[in-house]
C-alpha cells in the first residue's frame, strides 16, 4: 500500500497561515490525496481531497505538486480550534473508498 | 447532519469475555468501517463492509469478526477479549459508487480489557 510521510508535530500562531506538508512518493495514478483531522476526544473529520489539481473549500486549501509526490494542506488563518492531529491519506483507487491512515501531524496553535 | 453513533463511549470487559461494539449510521451509506486507534500507531483498519452481509478484512482482522445484517448497522465482535485489544475503536461510514466520498466517523468507544 502506498504510504505517506508527515512531520510528527508542528506549531503555529493564531491567525497565521499554516502549511502542513505530506510526502507520498509511491503514489499511483488513481490514488486520491485525502486530508482528515482529529480534534481531541473526537473521531476524525474530513477536511479536503484532491487528485491532480489544487482544491479549495471552506476549511482549507490543498496544493498538489505537479509530479503528485507531495502535497500541502493550507489553513489560511489558524484558530485555536484548529489544534488537532492532521492525517494525509492516500485513498486507493477503486470503489471501496478504503483509506490507509498514518500517524499524522500534531498541530499546536499558540494564542 | 450525518450521524454515526456508537453504542458506548467507554467499556470495561474482562479477559475472555465476548464483546459486541455496535455502530449505526443514518445516511443510507453503503460502506461501513471499523478501525482501532493506538498511541504511536494511528488508525488501523480492522474490517469494512460495502453491503449488507458483505465484509472484507482490513489490515488487522485477527481476533475480530463483524456482522452486517442491516444496511445501517455494523457490529464488531471480539469473540474472546484479550488485554492487547484494549484500544479506542472507531466506526465510520461513507457512500460507495462514484466516489471518492468522505468517511464520517463516530465518537469512538474506549475499550479496556482487564
mmCIF file of C-alpha atoms in Angstrom:
data_model
loop_
_atom_site.group_PDB
_atom_site.id
_atom_site.type_symbol
_atom_site.label_atom_id
_atom_site.label_comp_id
_atom_site.label_asym_id
_atom_site.label_seq_id
_atom_site.Cartn_x
_atom_site.Cartn_y
_atom_site.Cartn_z
ATOM 1 C CA UNK A 1 0.000 0.000 0.000
ATOM 2 C CA UNK A 2 1.200 3.479 -0.813
ATOM 3 C CA UNK A 3 2.467 5.377 2.226
ATOM 4 C CA UNK A 4 2.613 8.972 3.311
ATOM 5 C CA UNK A 5 5.246 10.754 5.387
ATOM 6 C CA UNK A 6 4.370 13.709 7.600
ATOM 7 C CA UNK A 7 6.226 15.596 10.338
ATOM 8 C CA UNK A 8 5.275 14.380 13.784
ATOM 9 C CA UNK A 9 4.393 17.840 15.042
ATOM 10 C CA UNK A 10 4.190 21.488 14.040
ATOM 11 C CA UNK A 11 3.467 24.759 15.801
ATOM 12 C CA UNK A 12 1.644 27.817 14.586
ATOM 13 C CA UNK A 13 0.447 31.116 15.929
ATOM 14 C CA UNK A 14 -3.195 32.050 15.952
ATOM 15 C CA UNK A 15 -4.435 33.935 12.857
ATOM 16 C CA UNK A 16 -1.341 32.995 10.836
ATOM 17 C CA UNK A 17 -1.335 30.651 7.833
ATOM 18 C CA UNK A 18 -0.233 27.058 8.368
ATOM 19 C CA UNK A 19 1.319 24.827 5.731
ATOM 20 C CA UNK A 20 1.208 21.139 6.583
ATOM 21 C CA UNK A 21 3.436 19.058 4.271
ATOM 22 C CA UNK A 22 2.991 15.467 3.147
ATOM 23 C CA UNK A 23 5.239 13.266 1.025
ATOM 24 C CA UNK A 24 3.797 10.368 -0.958
ATOM 25 C CA UNK A 25 6.498 9.371 -3.422
ATOM 26 C CA UNK A 26 4.928 5.971 -4.207
ATOM 27 C CA UNK A 27 1.519 7.367 -5.135
ATOM 28 C CA UNK A 28 -0.149 5.668 -8.088
ATOM 29 C CA UNK A 29 -2.109 7.352 -10.846
ATOM 30 C CA UNK A 30 -5.512 6.517 -9.396
ATOM 31 C CA UNK A 31 -4.786 7.409 -5.764
ATOM 32 C CA UNK A 32 -6.603 10.415 -4.382
ATOM 33 C CA UNK A 33 -4.973 12.506 -1.657
ATOM 34 C CA UNK A 34 -7.227 12.960 1.359
ATOM 35 C CA UNK A 35 -6.778 15.027 4.488
ATOM 36 C CA UNK A 36 -8.616 14.357 7.722
ATOM 37 C CA UNK A 37 -8.146 15.877 11.132
ATOM 38 C CA UNK A 38 -8.881 14.629 14.613
ATOM 39 C CA UNK A 39 -9.716 17.051 17.373
ATOM 40 C CA UNK A 40 -9.067 15.922 20.960
ATOM 41 C CA UNK A 41 -11.500 13.235 22.167
ATOM 42 C CA UNK A 42 -13.312 13.070 18.821
ATOM 43 C CA UNK A 43 -13.353 10.843 15.762
ATOM 44 C CA UNK A 44 -11.542 12.069 12.648
ATOM 45 C CA UNK A 45 -13.331 14.508 10.362
ATOM 46 C CA UNK A 46 -12.884 15.072 6.652
ATOM 47 C CA UNK A 47 -11.006 18.199 5.573
ATOM 48 C CA UNK A 48 -10.372 18.017 1.831
ATOM 49 C CA UNK A 49 -9.308 15.723 -1.007
ATOM 50 C CA UNK A 50 -7.852 16.047 -4.497
ATOM 51 C CA UNK A 51 -6.374 14.111 -7.392
ATOM 52 C CA UNK A 52 -4.193 16.379 -9.533
ATOM 53 C CA UNK A 53 -5.388 19.977 -9.324
ATOM 54 C CA UNK A 54 -5.266 22.270 -6.326
ATOM 55 C CA UNK A 55 -8.510 22.324 -4.350
ATOM 56 C CA UNK A 56 -10.182 24.848 -2.077
ATOM 57 C CA UNK A 57 -13.084 24.529 0.321
ATOM 58 C CA UNK A 58 -14.370 26.431 3.328
ATOM 59 C CA UNK A 59 -11.964 24.661 5.681
ATOM 60 C CA UNK A 60 -8.672 24.637 3.798
ATOM 61 C CA UNK A 61 -6.757 24.512 0.532
ATOM 62 C CA UNK A 62 -4.854 21.570 -0.895
ATOM 63 C CA UNK A 63 -1.823 22.215 -3.068
ATOM 64 C CA UNK A 64 -0.630 19.181 -5.031
ATOM 65 C CA UNK A 65 2.824 19.054 -6.613
ATOM 66 C CA UNK A 66 2.951 18.606 -10.360
ATOM 67 C CA UNK A 67 4.528 15.140 -10.022
ATOM 68 C CA UNK A 68 1.978 14.316 -7.273
ATOM 69 C CA UNK A 69 4.728 13.047 -4.978
ATOM 70 C CA UNK A 70 3.942 15.618 -2.343
ATOM 71 C CA UNK A 71 1.108 17.862 -1.225
ATOM 72 C CA UNK A 72 0.479 20.642 1.280
ATOM 73 C CA UNK A 73 -2.601 21.355 3.331
ATOM 74 C CA UNK A 74 -3.011 25.079 3.880
ATOM 75 C CA UNK A 75 -5.027 26.566 6.710
ATOM 76 C CA UNK A 76 -5.303 30.222 5.796
ATOM 77 C CA UNK A 77 -5.782 31.634 9.302
ATOM 78 C CA UNK A 78 -5.204 29.209 12.135
ATOM 79 C CA UNK A 79 -7.520 29.381 15.128
ATOM 80 C CA UNK A 80 -7.237 27.636 18.482
ATOM 81 C CA UNK A 81 -9.960 25.271 17.245
ATOM 82 C CA UNK A 82 -7.615 24.042 14.520
ATOM 83 C CA UNK A 83 -5.320 22.365 17.063
ATOM 84 C CA UNK A 84 -5.604 18.713 16.074
ATOM 85 C CA UNK A 85 -3.827 15.760 14.502
ATOM 86 C CA UNK A 86 -3.869 16.126 10.712
ATOM 87 C CA UNK A 87 -3.732 12.981 8.612
ATOM 88 C CA UNK A 88 -2.617 12.864 4.994
ATOM 89 C CA UNK A 89 -4.012 9.719 3.414
ATOM 90 C CA UNK A 90 -3.882 8.093 0.029
ATOM 91 C CA UNK A 91 -7.263 6.754 -0.964
ATOM 92 C CA UNK A 92 -6.729 3.657 -3.025
ATOM 93 C CA UNK A 93 -8.253 3.716 -6.448
ATOM 94 C CA UNK A 94 -11.449 1.740 -6.730
ATOM 95 C CA UNK A 95 -14.934 1.764 -5.391
ATOM 96 C CA UNK A 96 -14.422 0.652 -1.809
ATOM 97 C CA UNK A 97 -13.183 4.014 -0.538
ATOM 98 C CA UNK A 98 -10.613 2.308 1.626
ATOM 99 C CA UNK A 99 -8.266 4.721 3.428
ATOM 100 C CA UNK A 100 -4.908 3.896 5.000
ATOM 101 C CA UNK A 101 -4.217 6.277 7.884
ATOM 102 C CA UNK A 102 -0.692 7.084 9.056
ATOM 103 C CA UNK A 103 0.228 8.684 12.381
ATOM 104 C CA UNK A 104 -0.367 12.258 11.239
ATOM 105 C CA UNK A 105 0.974 15.671 12.300
ATOM 106 C CA UNK A 106 0.042 17.105 15.666
ATOM 107 C CA UNK A 107 -0.616 20.813 15.122
ATOM 108 C CA UNK A 108 -0.340 23.105 18.130
ATOM 109 C CA UNK A 109 -1.772 26.619 17.798
ATOM 110 C CA UNK A 110 -0.451 29.278 20.146
ATOM 111 C CA UNK A 111 -2.604 32.308 21.073
ATOM 112 C CA UNK B 1 -26.409 16.287 9.765
ATOM 113 C CA UNK B 2 -24.844 12.892 9.163
ATOM 114 C CA UNK B 3 -24.779 10.878 12.292
ATOM 115 C CA UNK B 4 -22.648 7.885 13.132
ATOM 116 C CA UNK B 5 -23.348 6.648 16.613
ATOM 117 C CA UNK B 6 -21.539 4.032 18.649
ATOM 118 C CA UNK B 7 -23.200 2.098 21.435
ATOM 119 C CA UNK B 8 -20.811 3.113 24.241
ATOM 120 C CA UNK B 9 -18.147 5.771 24.820
ATOM 121 C CA UNK B 10 -16.400 3.681 27.471
ATOM 122 C CA UNK B 11 -16.449 -0.056 28.069
ATOM 123 C CA UNK B 12 -14.599 -2.265 30.549
ATOM 124 C CA UNK B 13 -14.546 -6.022 29.970
ATOM 125 C CA UNK B 14 -12.708 -8.982 31.406
ATOM 126 C CA UNK B 15 -10.284 -11.209 29.536
ATOM 127 C CA UNK B 16 -12.138 -13.987 27.734
ATOM 128 C CA UNK B 17 -15.475 -12.197 27.542
ATOM 129 C CA UNK B 18 -17.334 -11.855 24.249
ATOM 130 C CA UNK B 19 -17.652 -8.173 23.378
ATOM 131 C CA UNK B 20 -20.035 -6.512 20.932
ATOM 132 C CA UNK B 21 -19.422 -2.983 19.661
ATOM 133 C CA UNK B 22 -22.342 -1.529 17.742
ATOM 134 C CA UNK B 23 -22.323 1.214 15.137
ATOM 135 C CA UNK B 24 -25.340 2.833 13.491
ATOM 136 C CA UNK B 25 -25.420 5.405 10.681
ATOM 137 C CA UNK B 26 -28.419 7.355 9.436
ATOM 138 C CA UNK B 27 -27.268 8.431 5.949
ATOM 139 C CA UNK B 28 -28.054 5.290 3.949
ATOM 140 C CA UNK B 29 -24.319 4.752 3.343
ATOM 141 C CA UNK B 30 -23.240 1.529 1.666
ATOM 142 C CA UNK B 31 -19.750 1.441 3.195
ATOM 143 C CA UNK B 32 -19.065 0.937 6.865
ATOM 144 C CA UNK B 33 -15.679 0.579 8.565
ATOM 145 C CA UNK B 34 -14.173 -0.420 11.888
ATOM 146 C CA UNK B 35 -10.793 0.993 12.956
ATOM 147 C CA UNK B 36 -8.763 0.806 16.111
ATOM 148 C CA UNK B 37 -6.532 3.634 17.251
ATOM 149 C CA UNK B 38 -3.488 3.187 19.449
ATOM 150 C CA UNK B 39 -0.836 5.738 20.509
ATOM 151 C CA UNK B 40 2.010 5.875 18.010
ATOM 152 C CA UNK B 41 0.222 3.614 15.530
ATOM 153 C CA UNK B 42 -2.520 5.872 14.220
ATOM 154 C CA UNK B 43 -5.769 4.388 12.912
ATOM 155 C CA UNK B 44 -5.677 0.852 11.587
ATOM 156 C CA UNK B 45 -8.480 -0.723 9.584
ATOM 157 C CA UNK B 46 -9.916 -3.907 11.094
ATOM 158 C CA UNK B 47 -12.812 -4.735 8.754
ATOM 159 C CA UNK B 48 -15.066 -2.981 6.316
ATOM 160 C CA UNK B 49 -18.340 -3.771 4.614
ATOM 161 C CA UNK B 50 -19.677 -2.406 1.331
ATOM 162 C CA UNK B 51 -23.111 -4.049 1.508
ATOM 163 C CA UNK B 52 -25.387 -5.988 3.809
ATOM 164 C CA UNK B 53 -23.882 -9.366 4.704
ATOM 165 C CA UNK B 54 -20.652 -8.463 2.853
ATOM 166 C CA UNK B 55 -17.368 -7.975 4.670
ATOM 167 C CA UNK B 56 -13.734 -7.513 3.794
ATOM 168 C CA UNK B 57 -10.686 -7.869 6.018
ATOM 169 C CA UNK B 58 -8.658 -4.783 6.706
ATOM 170 C CA UNK B 59 -5.074 -4.681 7.921
ATOM 171 C CA UNK B 60 -5.560 -6.231 11.376
ATOM 172 C CA UNK B 61 -8.588 -8.579 11.380
ATOM 173 C CA UNK B 62 -7.101 -11.220 13.700
ATOM 174 C CA UNK B 63 -9.153 -11.673 16.868
ATOM 175 C CA UNK B 64 -12.156 -9.815 15.456
ATOM 176 C CA UNK B 65 -15.261 -10.604 13.461
ATOM 177 C CA UNK B 66 -18.043 -8.404 12.115
ATOM 178 C CA UNK B 67 -21.709 -8.606 11.318
ATOM 179 C CA UNK B 68 -23.842 -6.509 8.975
ATOM 180 C CA UNK B 69 -27.417 -7.728 8.916
ATOM 181 C CA UNK B 70 -28.949 -4.319 8.133
ATOM 182 C CA UNK B 71 -27.584 -1.521 5.994
ATOM 183 C CA UNK B 72 -27.454 0.997 8.833
ATOM 184 C CA UNK B 73 -25.795 -1.225 11.436
ATOM 185 C CA UNK B 74 -22.272 -2.681 11.583
ATOM 186 C CA UNK B 75 -21.134 -4.677 14.602
ATOM 187 C CA UNK B 76 -17.606 -5.513 15.684
ATOM 188 C CA UNK B 77 -17.262 -8.682 17.740
ATOM 189 C CA UNK B 78 -14.383 -9.703 19.957
ATOM 190 C CA UNK B 79 -15.018 -13.431 20.418
ATOM 191 C CA UNK B 80 -12.705 -13.724 23.425
ATOM 192 C CA UNK B 81 -11.362 -10.377 24.562
ATOM 193 C CA UNK B 82 -7.686 -10.099 25.394
ATOM 194 C CA UNK B 83 -5.694 -7.327 27.055
ATOM 195 C CA UNK B 84 -3.964 -6.445 23.774
ATOM 196 C CA UNK B 85 -7.376 -5.459 22.413
ATOM 197 C CA UNK B 86 -7.547 -2.565 24.851
ATOM 198 C CA UNK B 87 -7.867 0.361 22.468
ATOM 199 C CA UNK B 88 -10.038 3.131 21.027
ATOM 200 C CA UNK B 89 -12.437 1.704 18.429
ATOM 201 C CA UNK B 90 -13.814 3.991 15.742
ATOM 202 C CA UNK B 91 -16.622 3.293 13.309
ATOM 203 C CA UNK B 92 -17.072 5.175 10.034
ATOM 204 C CA UNK B 93 -19.396 5.149 7.044
ATOM 205 C CA UNK B 94 -19.442 6.529 3.505
ATOM 206 C CA UNK B 95 -21.185 6.259 0.166
ATOM 207 C CA UNK B 96 -19.734 3.744 -2.275
ATOM 208 C CA UNK B 97 -20.234 4.194 -6.002
ATOM 209 C CA UNK B 98 -18.930 7.152 -7.943
ATOM 210 C CA UNK B 99 -16.579 8.366 -5.218
ATOM 211 C CA UNK B 100 -14.291 9.034 -3.554
ATOM 212 C CA UNK B 101 -16.522 10.082 -0.695
ATOM 213 C CA UNK B 102 -15.637 11.351 2.721
ATOM 214 C CA UNK B 103 -15.873 8.994 5.633
ATOM 215 C CA UNK B 104 -17.985 10.069 8.583
ATOM 216 C CA UNK B 105 -16.710 8.890 11.941
ATOM 217 C CA UNK B 106 -18.437 8.130 15.186
ATOM 218 C CA UNK B 107 -17.125 9.441 18.518
ATOM 219 C CA UNK B 108 -15.310 6.200 19.360
ATOM 220 C CA UNK B 109 -15.539 3.557 22.060
ATOM 221 C CA UNK B 110 -12.667 3.297 24.503
ATOM 222 C CA UNK B 111 -12.459 -0.379 25.419
ATOM 223 C CA UNK B 112 -10.428 -1.584 28.366
ATOM 224 C CA UNK B 113 -9.871 -5.320 28.790
ATOM 225 C CA UNK B 114 -8.664 -6.309 32.239
#
